[in-house]
Tab-separated table of N, CA, C and O in Angstrom:
chain	number	residue	atom	x	y	z
A	1	MET	N	-17.981	-143.564	-21.947
A	1	MET	CA	-17.040	-142.684	-21.323
A	1	MET	C	-15.626	-143.102	-21.720
A	1	MET	O	-15.232	-144.245	-21.583
A	2	SER	N	-14.866	-142.177	-22.210
A	2	SER	CA	-13.501	-142.425	-22.633
A	2	SER	C	-12.586	-142.582	-21.421
A	2	SER	O	-12.758	-141.902	-20.409
A	3	ARG	N	-11.621	-143.459	-21.538
A	3	ARG	CA	-10.655	-143.682	-20.469
A	3	ARG	C	-9.278	-143.236	-20.943
A	3	ARG	O	-8.984	-143.264	-22.126
A	4	THR	N	-8.437	-142.883	-20.000
A	4	THR	CA	-7.082	-142.472	-20.325
A	4	THR	C	-6.160	-143.679	-20.248
A	4	THR	O	-6.017	-144.298	-19.191
A	5	VAL	N	-5.545	-144.010	-21.368
A	5	VAL	CA	-4.646	-145.156	-21.434
A	5	VAL	C	-3.339	-144.815	-20.731
A	5	VAL	O	-2.745	-143.767	-20.971
A	6	LYS	N	-2.905	-145.709	-19.846
A	6	LYS	CA	-1.636	-145.546	-19.144
A	6	LYS	C	-0.532	-146.286	-19.905
A	6	LYS	O	0.508	-145.734	-20.203
A	7	THR	N	-0.788	-147.549	-20.215
A	7	THR	CA	0.161	-148.387	-20.937
A	7	THR	C	-0.547	-148.997	-22.137
A	7	THR	O	-1.646	-149.533	-21.988
A	8	LYS	N	0.093	-148.896	-23.294
A	8	LYS	CA	-0.450	-149.540	-24.486
A	8	LYS	C	0.711	-150.043	-25.323
A	8	LYS	O	1.471	-149.264	-25.883
A	9	THR	N	0.849	-151.360	-25.360
A	9	THR	CA	1.866	-151.996	-26.173
A	9	THR	C	1.165	-152.947	-27.130
A	9	THR	O	0.471	-153.861	-26.693
A	10	LEU	N	1.336	-152.698	-28.411
A	10	LEU	CA	0.830	-153.599	-29.443
A	10	LEU	C	2.036	-154.067	-30.242
A	10	LEU	O	2.761	-153.245	-30.804
A	11	GLN	N	2.231	-155.354	-30.271
A	11	GLN	CA	3.349	-155.909	-31.022
A	11	GLN	C	2.786	-156.821	-32.105
A	11	GLN	O	2.089	-157.793	-31.795
A	12	ASN	N	3.049	-156.481	-33.345
A	12	ASN	CA	2.583	-157.261	-34.500
A	12	ASN	C	1.072	-157.473	-34.477
A	12	ASN	O	0.569	-158.488	-34.932
A	13	THR	N	0.364	-156.500	-33.915
A	13	THR	CA	-1.082	-156.579	-33.717
A	13	THR	C	-1.688	-155.212	-33.976
A	13	THR	O	-1.074	-154.192	-33.703
A	14	ARG	N	-2.918	-155.202	-34.483
A	14	ARG	CA	-3.624	-153.953	-34.736
A	14	ARG	C	-5.021	-154.055	-34.144
A	14	ARG	O	-5.685	-155.088	-34.239
A	15	LEU	N	-5.472	-152.961	-33.506
A	15	LEU	CA	-6.829	-152.872	-32.965
A	15	LEU	C	-7.648	-151.921	-33.828
A	15	LEU	O	-7.122	-150.943	-34.350
A	16	ALA	N	-8.936	-152.171	-33.927
A	16	ALA	CA	-9.820	-151.318	-34.728
A	16	ALA	C	-9.995	-149.938	-34.104
A	16	ALA	O	-10.175	-148.956	-34.811
A	17	THR	N	-9.954	-149.850	-32.779
A	17	THR	CA	-10.078	-148.558	-32.106
A	17	THR	C	-8.905	-148.397	-31.144
A	17	THR	O	-8.056	-149.275	-31.037
A	18	ASN	N	-8.876	-147.315	-30.426
A	18	ASN	CA	-7.752	-146.979	-29.562
A	18	ASN	C	-7.388	-148.086	-28.574
A	18	ASN	O	-6.231	-148.424	-28.411
A	19	TYR	N	-8.373	-148.660	-27.898
A	19	TYR	CA	-8.052	-149.705	-26.917
A	19	TYR	C	-9.046	-150.866	-26.938
A	19	TYR	O	-9.295	-151.506	-25.936
A	20	GLY	N	-9.579	-151.166	-28.107
A	20	GLY	CA	-10.470	-152.317	-28.211
A	20	GLY	C	-10.981	-152.520	-29.613
A	20	GLY	O	-10.438	-152.005	-30.577
A	21	GLY	N	-12.042	-153.275	-29.705
A	21	GLY	CA	-12.664	-153.571	-30.989
A	21	GLY	C	-12.028	-154.789	-31.655
A	21	GLY	O	-11.369	-155.606	-31.013
A	22	TRP	N	-12.244	-154.890	-32.960
A	22	TRP	CA	-11.700	-156.013	-33.722
A	22	TRP	C	-10.179	-155.996	-33.610
A	22	TRP	O	-9.556	-154.947	-33.614
A	23	THR	N	-9.608	-157.187	-33.525
A	23	THR	CA	-8.185	-157.357	-33.318
A	23	THR	C	-7.604	-158.148	-34.485
A	23	THR	O	-8.162	-159.175	-34.867
A	24	TYR	N	-6.493	-157.645	-35.045
A	24	TYR	CA	-5.926	-158.241	-36.252
A	24	TYR	C	-4.452	-158.573	-36.083
A	24	TYR	O	-3.709	-157.829	-35.441
A	25	CYS	N	-4.022	-159.654	-36.725
A	25	CYS	CA	-2.616	-160.000	-36.855
A	25	CYS	C	-2.020	-159.068	-37.912
A	25	CYS	O	-2.587	-158.927	-39.004
A	26	ASP	N	-0.895	-158.431	-37.625
A	26	ASP	CA	-0.265	-157.507	-38.569
A	26	ASP	C	0.363	-158.199	-39.776
A	26	ASP	O	0.526	-157.587	-40.820
A	27	LYS	N	0.729	-159.459	-39.643
A	27	LYS	CA	1.403	-160.150	-40.747
A	27	LYS	C	0.413	-160.613	-41.820
A	27	LYS	O	0.564	-160.280	-42.985
A	28	CYS	N	-0.623	-161.344	-41.409
A	28	CYS	CA	-1.565	-161.893	-42.384
A	28	CYS	C	-2.844	-161.073	-42.505
A	28	CYS	O	-3.671	-161.343	-43.364
A	29	GLN	N	-3.021	-160.077	-41.634
A	29	GLN	CA	-4.189	-159.198	-41.610
A	29	GLN	C	-5.493	-159.922	-41.255
A	29	GLN	O	-6.582	-159.383	-41.455
A	30	GLU	N	-5.381	-161.133	-40.713
A	30	GLU	CA	-6.567	-161.897	-40.307
A	30	GLU	C	-7.120	-161.365	-38.986
A	30	GLU	O	-6.372	-160.960	-38.100
A	31	ASN	N	-8.427	-161.404	-38.864
A	31	ASN	CA	-9.108	-161.063	-37.619
A	31	ASN	C	-8.883	-162.214	-36.648
A	31	ASN	O	-9.202	-163.359	-36.955
A	32	ILE	N	-8.333	-161.916	-35.471
A	32	ILE	CA	-8.077	-162.968	-34.484
A	32	ILE	C	-8.991	-162.869	-33.272
A	32	ILE	O	-8.938	-163.705	-32.386
A	33	GLY	N	-9.837	-161.820	-33.231
A	33	GLY	CA	-10.757	-161.700	-32.105
A	33	GLY	C	-11.339	-160.320	-31.960
A	33	GLY	O	-11.232	-159.474	-32.851
A	34	TYR	N	-11.956	-160.117	-30.809
A	34	TYR	CA	-12.608	-158.841	-30.499
A	34	TYR	C	-12.380	-158.529	-29.029
A	34	TYR	O	-12.707	-159.343	-28.160
A	35	LEU	N	-11.825	-157.361	-28.747
A	35	LEU	CA	-11.591	-156.921	-27.381
A	35	LEU	C	-12.686	-155.931	-27.001
A	35	LEU	O	-12.833	-154.887	-27.628
A	36	CYS	N	-13.482	-156.288	-26.002
A	36	CYS	CA	-14.618	-155.464	-25.576
A	36	CYS	C	-14.098	-154.279	-24.780
A	36	CYS	O	-13.863	-154.385	-23.571
A	37	TYR	N	-13.912	-153.161	-25.425
A	37	TYR	CA	-13.198	-152.007	-24.860
A	37	TYR	C	-13.826	-151.410	-23.615
A	37	TYR	O	-13.145	-150.782	-22.818
A	38	ALA	N	-15.107	-151.595	-23.373
A	38	ALA	CA	-15.772	-150.940	-22.235
A	38	ALA	C	-15.780	-151.775	-20.956
A	38	ALA	O	-16.113	-151.265	-19.894
A	39	THR	N	-15.387	-153.044	-21.009
A	39	THR	CA	-15.587	-153.905	-19.845
A	39	THR	C	-14.314	-154.452	-19.209
A	39	THR	O	-14.384	-155.047	-18.142
A	40	TYR	N	-13.167	-154.276	-19.838
A	40	TYR	CA	-11.947	-154.779	-19.213
A	40	TYR	C	-11.167	-153.639	-18.575
A	40	TYR	O	-11.295	-152.482	-18.968
A	41	ASP	N	-10.338	-153.969	-17.585
A	41	ASP	CA	-9.537	-152.974	-16.882
A	41	ASP	C	-8.063	-153.086	-17.260
A	41	ASP	O	-7.343	-152.108	-17.252
A	42	GLU	N	-7.639	-154.288	-17.591
A	42	GLU	CA	-6.255	-154.518	-17.991
A	42	GLU	C	-6.204	-155.804	-18.800
A	42	GLU	O	-6.939	-156.750	-18.516
A	43	ILE	N	-5.332	-155.839	-19.809
A	43	ILE	CA	-5.151	-157.048	-20.611
A	43	ILE	C	-3.682	-157.246	-20.922
A	43	ILE	O	-2.961	-156.294	-21.215
A	44	ASN	N	-3.266	-158.490	-20.823
A	44	ASN	CA	-1.970	-158.968	-21.307
A	44	ASN	C	-2.287	-160.200	-22.141
A	44	ASN	O	-2.799	-161.192	-21.608
A	45	PHE	N	-2.021	-160.119	-23.426
A	45	PHE	CA	-2.377	-161.199	-24.354
A	45	PHE	C	-1.204	-161.419	-25.294
A	45	PHE	O	-0.773	-160.502	-25.982
A	46	GLU	N	-0.667	-162.623	-25.271
A	46	GLU	CA	0.400	-162.999	-26.187
A	46	GLU	C	-0.093	-164.190	-26.980
A	46	GLU	O	-0.714	-165.100	-26.427
A	47	TYR	N	0.218	-164.184	-28.280
A	47	TYR	CA	-0.292	-165.248	-29.135
A	47	TYR	C	0.659	-165.562	-30.275
A	47	TYR	O	1.544	-164.779	-30.610
A	48	GLN	N	0.435	-166.730	-30.864
A	48	GLN	CA	1.077	-167.090	-32.112
A	48	GLN	C	-0.029	-167.394	-33.100
A	48	GLN	O	-0.844	-168.296	-32.892
A	49	CYS	N	-0.060	-166.621	-34.170
A	49	CYS	CA	-1.064	-166.767	-35.216
A	49	CYS	C	-0.756	-168.006	-36.068
A	49	CYS	O	0.381	-168.484	-36.105
A	50	GLN	N	-1.750	-168.486	-36.780
A	50	GLN	CA	-1.558	-169.604	-37.714
A	50	GLN	C	-0.493	-169.286	-38.758
A	50	GLN	O	0.169	-170.181	-39.272
A	51	CYS	N	-0.306	-168.002	-39.078
A	51	CYS	CA	0.691	-167.601	-40.080
A	51	CYS	C	2.113	-167.612	-39.516
A	51	CYS	O	3.072	-167.373	-40.248
A	52	GLY	N	2.260	-167.857	-38.214
A	52	GLY	CA	3.572	-167.900	-37.582
A	52	GLY	C	3.936	-166.631	-36.825
A	52	GLY	O	4.900	-166.608	-36.061
A	53	ASN	N	3.201	-165.566	-37.027
A	53	ASN	CA	3.444	-164.293	-36.358
A	53	ASN	C	3.229	-164.416	-34.848
A	53	ASN	O	2.299	-165.062	-34.392
A	54	HIS	N	4.119	-163.788	-34.085
A	54	HIS	CA	3.961	-163.697	-32.634
A	54	HIS	C	3.494	-162.286	-32.321
A	54	HIS	O	4.153	-161.312	-32.687
A	55	GLY	N	2.357	-162.166	-31.638
A	55	GLY	CA	1.802	-160.865	-31.324
A	55	GLY	C	1.580	-160.694	-29.839
A	55	GLY	O	1.593	-161.660	-29.067
A	56	LYS	N	1.369	-159.422	-29.474
A	56	LYS	CA	1.199	-159.113	-28.060
A	56	LYS	C	0.326	-157.873	-27.910
A	56	LYS	O	0.431	-156.927	-28.686
A	57	ILE	N	-0.535	-157.899	-26.877
A	57	ILE	CA	-1.318	-156.734	-26.473
A	57	ILE	C	-1.129	-156.562	-24.971
A	57	ILE	O	-1.306	-157.520	-24.208
A	58	ASN	N	-0.773	-155.355	-24.567
A	58	ASN	CA	-0.679	-155.022	-23.151
A	58	ASN	C	-1.291	-153.637	-23.005
A	58	ASN	O	-0.749	-152.663	-23.523
A	59	ILE	N	-2.432	-153.558	-22.331
A	59	ILE	CA	-3.121	-152.279	-22.147
A	59	ILE	C	-3.645	-152.196	-20.714
A	59	ILE	O	-4.220	-153.150	-20.195
A	60	ASN	N	-3.435	-151.021	-20.097
A	60	ASN	CA	-4.123	-150.688	-18.857
A	60	ASN	C	-4.370	-149.185	-18.857
A	60	ASN	O	-3.937	-148.476	-19.761
A	61	PHE	N	-5.081	-148.711	-17.857
A	61	PHE	CA	-5.566	-147.335	-17.838
A	61	PHE	C	-5.117	-146.606	-16.581
A	61	PHE	O	-4.731	-147.230	-15.593
A	62	GLU	N	-5.191	-145.284	-16.612
A	62	GLU	CA	-4.814	-144.464	-15.455
A	62	GLU	C	-5.614	-144.865	-14.213
A	62	GLU	O	-5.089	-144.832	-13.109
A	63	ASP	N	-6.878	-145.236	-14.394
A	63	ASP	CA	-7.729	-145.598	-13.254
A	63	ASP	C	-7.835	-147.112	-13.031
A	63	ASP	O	-8.671	-147.572	-12.258
A	64	SER	N	-6.980	-147.900	-13.678
A	64	SER	CA	-7.011	-149.359	-13.478
A	64	SER	C	-6.686	-149.705	-12.040
A	64	SER	O	-5.850	-149.060	-11.406
A	65	GLN	N	-7.374	-150.734	-11.542
A	65	GLN	CA	-7.124	-151.222	-10.191
A	65	GLN	C	-6.494	-152.603	-10.282
A	65	GLN	O	-6.711	-153.331	-11.250
A	66	THR	N	-5.722	-152.946	-9.274
A	66	THR	CA	-5.084	-154.253	-9.250
A	66	THR	C	-6.150	-155.339	-9.219
A	66	THR	O	-7.075	-155.283	-8.405
A	67	GLY	N	-6.025	-156.302	-10.121
A	67	GLY	CA	-6.987	-157.396	-10.178
A	67	GLY	C	-6.744	-158.424	-9.090
A	67	GLY	O	-5.628	-158.583	-8.589
A	68	HIS	N	-7.811	-159.114	-8.711
A	68	HIS	CA	-7.745	-160.184	-7.726
A	68	HIS	C	-7.823	-161.509	-8.489
A	68	HIS	O	-8.799	-161.733	-9.211
A	69	PRO	N	-6.813	-162.374	-8.360
A	69	PRO	CA	-6.826	-163.633	-9.098
A	69	PRO	C	-8.119	-164.411	-8.886
A	69	PRO	O	-8.612	-164.529	-7.768
A	70	CYS	N	-8.667	-164.904	-9.968
A	70	CYS	CA	-9.905	-165.680	-9.927
A	70	CYS	C	-9.605	-167.092	-10.405
A	70	CYS	O	-9.024	-167.273	-11.482
A	71	GLU	N	-9.994	-168.062	-9.612
A	71	GLU	CA	-9.763	-169.459	-9.967
A	71	GLU	C	-10.819	-169.993	-10.929
A	71	GLU	O	-10.609	-170.998	-11.584
A	72	LYS	N	-11.958	-169.320	-10.993
A	72	LYS	CA	-13.022	-169.757	-11.900
A	72	LYS	C	-12.613	-169.460	-13.339
A	72	LYS	O	-11.952	-168.458	-13.598
A	73	PRO	N	-13.045	-170.300	-14.272
A	73	PRO	CA	-12.762	-169.996	-15.683
A	73	PRO	C	-13.698	-168.897	-16.192
A	73	PRO	O	-14.760	-168.644	-15.602
A	74	LEU	N	-13.291	-168.263	-17.258
A	74	LEU	CA	-14.169	-167.312	-17.924
A	74	LEU	C	-15.409	-168.049	-18.422
A	74	LEU	O	-15.333	-169.206	-18.838
A	75	THR	N	-16.552	-167.409	-18.363
A	75	THR	CA	-17.805	-167.974	-18.846
A	75	THR	C	-17.915	-167.698	-20.344
A	75	THR	O	-17.607	-166.591	-20.786
A	76	ILE	N	-18.339	-168.684	-21.115
A	76	ILE	CA	-18.507	-168.490	-22.556
A	76	ILE	C	-19.982	-168.229	-22.845
A	76	ILE	O	-20.838	-169.050	-22.524
A	77	ILE	N	-20.263	-167.058	-23.425
A	77	ILE	CA	-21.621	-166.690	-23.832
A	77	ILE	C	-21.539	-166.204	-25.273
A	77	ILE	O	-20.902	-165.191	-25.552
A	78	LYS	N	-22.178	-166.942	-26.178
A	78	LYS	CA	-22.185	-166.580	-27.603
A	78	LYS	C	-20.777	-166.277	-28.108
A	78	LYS	O	-20.527	-165.221	-28.668
A	79	ASN	N	-19.845	-167.157	-27.924
A	79	ASN	CA	-18.442	-167.120	-28.331
A	79	ASN	C	-17.610	-166.035	-27.644
A	79	ASN	O	-16.464	-165.818	-27.995
A	80	ARG	N	-18.182	-165.329	-26.678
A	80	ARG	CA	-17.438	-164.312	-25.936
A	80	ARG	C	-16.986	-164.890	-24.612
A	80	ARG	O	-17.736	-165.601	-23.946
A	81	LEU	N	-15.759	-164.566	-24.220
A	81	LEU	CA	-15.272	-164.926	-22.894
A	81	LEU	C	-15.713	-163.826	-21.945
A	81	LEU	O	-15.369	-162.661	-22.130
A	82	CYS	N	-16.494	-164.197	-20.940
A	82	CYS	CA	-17.142	-163.234	-20.050
A	82	CYS	C	-16.723	-163.469	-18.606
A	82	CYS	O	-16.356	-164.574	-18.225
A	83	CYS	N	-16.859	-162.435	-17.794
A	83	CYS	CA	-16.596	-162.516	-16.365
A	83	CYS	C	-17.546	-163.547	-15.752
A	83	CYS	O	-18.748	-163.526	-16.015
A	84	SER	N	-17.006	-164.436	-14.934
A	84	SER	CA	-17.841	-165.467	-14.301
A	84	SER	C	-18.736	-164.890	-13.217
A	84	SER	O	-19.702	-165.511	-12.803
A	85	ASP	N	-18.435	-163.666	-12.766
A	85	ASP	CA	-19.202	-163.033	-11.702
A	85	ASP	C	-20.426	-162.292	-12.240
A	85	ASP	O	-21.550	-162.557	-11.848
A	86	ASP	N	-20.211	-161.359	-13.157
A	86	ASP	CA	-21.326	-160.536	-13.653
A	86	ASP	C	-21.638	-160.747	-15.138
A	86	ASP	O	-22.476	-160.052	-15.691
A	87	GLU	N	-20.937	-161.684	-15.776
A	87	GLU	CA	-21.130	-162.034	-17.189
A	87	GLU	C	-20.839	-160.892	-18.161
A	87	GLU	O	-21.322	-160.875	-19.277
A	88	SER	N	-20.021	-159.919	-17.738
A	88	SER	CA	-19.588	-158.868	-18.655
A	88	SER	C	-18.744	-159.495	-19.763
A	88	SER	O	-17.808	-160.240	-19.474
A	89	PRO	N	-19.050	-159.218	-21.028
A	89	PRO	CA	-18.210	-159.745	-22.115
A	89	PRO	C	-16.856	-159.041	-22.095
A	89	PRO	O	-16.790	-157.815	-22.017
A	90	LEU	N	-15.767	-159.804	-22.108
A	90	LEU	CA	-14.436	-159.221	-22.026
A	90	LEU	C	-13.683	-159.316	-23.349
A	90	LEU	O	-13.098	-158.349	-23.808
A	91	ILE	N	-13.691	-160.496	-23.960
A	91	ILE	CA	-12.910	-160.704	-25.173
A	91	ILE	C	-13.463	-161.906	-25.943
A	91	ILE	O	-14.013	-162.835	-25.346
A	92	THR	N	-13.337	-161.847	-27.241
A	92	THR	CA	-13.590	-162.996	-28.101
A	92	THR	C	-12.262	-163.361	-28.728
A	92	THR	O	-11.567	-162.491	-29.254
A	93	ILE	N	-11.892	-164.630	-28.646
A	93	ILE	CA	-10.665	-165.117	-29.260
A	93	ILE	C	-11.049	-166.144	-30.312
A	93	ILE	O	-11.728	-167.121	-30.003
A	94	LEU	N	-10.654	-165.902	-31.543
A	94	LEU	CA	-10.919	-166.852	-32.624
A	94	LEU	C	-9.818	-167.909	-32.581
A	94	LEU	O	-8.801	-167.802	-33.267
A	95	GLU	N	-10.038	-168.923	-31.755
A	95	GLU	CA	-9.009	-169.930	-31.483
A	95	GLU	C	-8.530	-170.643	-32.736
A	95	GLU	O	-7.360	-171.009	-32.820
A	96	LYS	N	-9.398	-170.817	-33.726
A	96	LYS	CA	-8.981	-171.516	-34.945
A	96	LYS	C	-7.922	-170.724	-35.714
A	96	LYS	O	-7.195	-171.283	-36.525
A	97	LYS	N	-7.792	-169.432	-35.444
A	97	LYS	CA	-6.793	-168.593	-36.113
A	97	LYS	C	-5.453	-168.582	-35.375
A	97	LYS	O	-4.470	-168.067	-35.886
A	98	LEU	N	-5.425	-169.137	-34.151
A	98	LEU	CA	-4.224	-169.061	-33.319
A	98	LEU	C	-3.673	-170.445	-32.996
A	98	LEU	O	-4.432	-171.367	-32.708
A	99	LEU	N	-2.355	-170.565	-33.031
A	99	LEU	CA	-1.712	-171.816	-32.638
A	99	LEU	C	-1.674	-171.943	-31.124
A	99	LEU	O	-1.888	-173.026	-30.583
A	100	ASN	N	-1.380	-170.832	-30.453
A	100	ASN	CA	-1.373	-170.833	-28.993
A	100	ASN	C	-1.517	-169.402	-28.503
A	100	ASN	O	-1.331	-168.453	-29.260
A	101	TYR	N	-1.864	-169.277	-27.225
A	101	TYR	CA	-1.956	-167.953	-26.611
A	101	TYR	C	-1.922	-168.053	-25.096
A	101	TYR	O	-2.173	-169.112	-24.522
A	102	GLN	N	-1.608	-166.924	-24.483
A	102	GLN	CA	-1.695	-166.746	-23.037
A	102	GLN	C	-2.460	-165.450	-22.812
A	102	GLN	O	-2.086	-164.407	-23.351
A	103	LEU	N	-3.513	-165.526	-22.035
A	103	LEU	CA	-4.373	-164.377	-21.771
A	103	LEU	C	-4.441	-164.118	-20.278
A	103	LEU	O	-4.641	-165.040	-19.493
A	104	GLU	N	-4.269	-162.848	-19.913
A	104	GLU	CA	-4.567	-162.366	-18.570
A	104	GLU	C	-5.433	-161.134	-18.774
A	104	GLU	O	-5.032	-160.188	-19.448
A	105	ILE	N	-6.642	-161.159	-18.220
A	105	ILE	CA	-7.568	-160.046	-18.401
A	105	ILE	C	-8.317	-159.794	-17.095
A	105	ILE	O	-8.684	-160.739	-16.392
A	106	THR	N	-8.513	-158.512	-16.780
A	106	THR	CA	-9.181	-158.119	-15.545
A	106	THR	C	-10.502	-157.434	-15.864
A	106	THR	O	-10.552	-156.544	-16.716
A	107	CYS	N	-11.558	-157.845	-15.185
A	107	CYS	CA	-12.877	-157.250	-15.348
A	107	CYS	C	-12.901	-155.855	-14.715
A	107	CYS	O	-12.446	-155.670	-13.578
A	108	LYS	N	-13.436	-154.895	-15.430
A	108	LYS	CA	-13.516	-153.516	-14.943
A	108	LYS	C	-14.492	-153.380	-13.766
A	108	LYS	O	-14.293	-152.558	-12.876
A	109	VAL	N	-15.535	-154.191	-13.720
A	109	VAL	CA	-16.577	-154.067	-12.701
A	109	VAL	C	-16.158	-154.692	-11.368
A	109	VAL	O	-16.169	-154.035	-10.334
A	110	CYS	N	-15.757	-155.969	-11.393
A	110	CYS	CA	-15.477	-156.675	-10.135
A	110	CYS	C	-13.980	-156.833	-9.857
A	110	CYS	O	-13.607	-157.309	-8.791
A	111	HIS	N	-13.138	-156.499	-10.810
A	111	HIS	CA	-11.678	-156.550	-10.687
A	111	HIS	C	-11.136	-157.965	-10.505
A	111	HIS	O	-10.060	-158.140	-9.933
A	112	LYS	N	-11.875	-158.955	-11.008
A	112	LYS	CA	-11.346	-160.317	-11.011
A	112	LYS	C	-10.390	-160.445	-12.194
A	112	LYS	O	-10.688	-160.002	-13.296
A	113	ALA	N	-9.238	-161.042	-11.932
A	113	ALA	CA	-8.219	-161.252	-12.958
A	113	ALA	C	-8.254	-162.701	-13.396
A	113	ALA	O	-8.110	-163.615	-12.576
A	114	TYR	N	-8.449	-162.911	-14.685
A	114	TYR	CA	-8.566	-164.253	-15.257
A	114	TYR	C	-7.328	-164.587	-16.060
A	114	TYR	O	-6.730	-163.715	-16.690
A	115	ARG	N	-6.976	-165.868	-16.058
A	115	ARG	CA	-5.872	-166.372	-16.880
A	115	ARG	C	-6.410	-167.530	-17.711
A	115	ARG	O	-7.174	-168.354	-17.209
A	116	GLN	N	-6.003	-167.547	-18.966
A	116	GLN	CA	-6.396	-168.640	-19.848
A	116	GLN	C	-5.268	-168.891	-20.825
A	116	GLN	O	-4.642	-167.941	-21.309
A	117	THR	N	-5.011	-170.158	-21.108
A	117	THR	CA	-3.915	-170.538	-21.988
A	117	THR	C	-4.398	-171.581	-22.987
A	117	THR	O	-5.201	-172.443	-22.650
A	118	LYS	N	-3.901	-171.457	-24.212
A	118	LYS	CA	-4.113	-172.495	-25.226
A	118	LYS	C	-2.742	-172.878	-25.742
A	118	LYS	O	-1.941	-172.009	-26.091
A	119	THR	N	-2.454	-174.155	-25.764
A	119	THR	CA	-1.200	-174.642	-26.331
A	119	THR	C	-1.528	-175.633	-27.444
A	119	THR	O	-2.540	-176.313	-27.400
A	120	SER	N	-0.647	-175.667	-28.429
A	120	SER	CA	-0.899	-176.591	-29.550
A	120	SER	C	-0.093	-177.851	-29.400
A	120	SER	O	0.701	-178.025	-28.548
């Protein structure tokens, strides 16, 4: 089922589809991850690629609900970061391609909002 995008900001970043799929750095064209378009409700992702590029993704939808902060970490299943509650795959981040990042992502099913940071 298609969703109506309310906010979509891509800075120095390209997505394979309208609001998900393979994610690429615009400077070096390297794949930096995969955004599971059917399972997230909102994402704020800022990163610095190995090539030095600073990128950003900010997407939410007309029907997005406010997320509830979750203290639990995202569950890792087959390199995917998943909701700790229902194990919905949310995003894959190819950490070896990134120097650092800040991720805030909300699960579409349970509305838990997760935060994760990598610093170099």
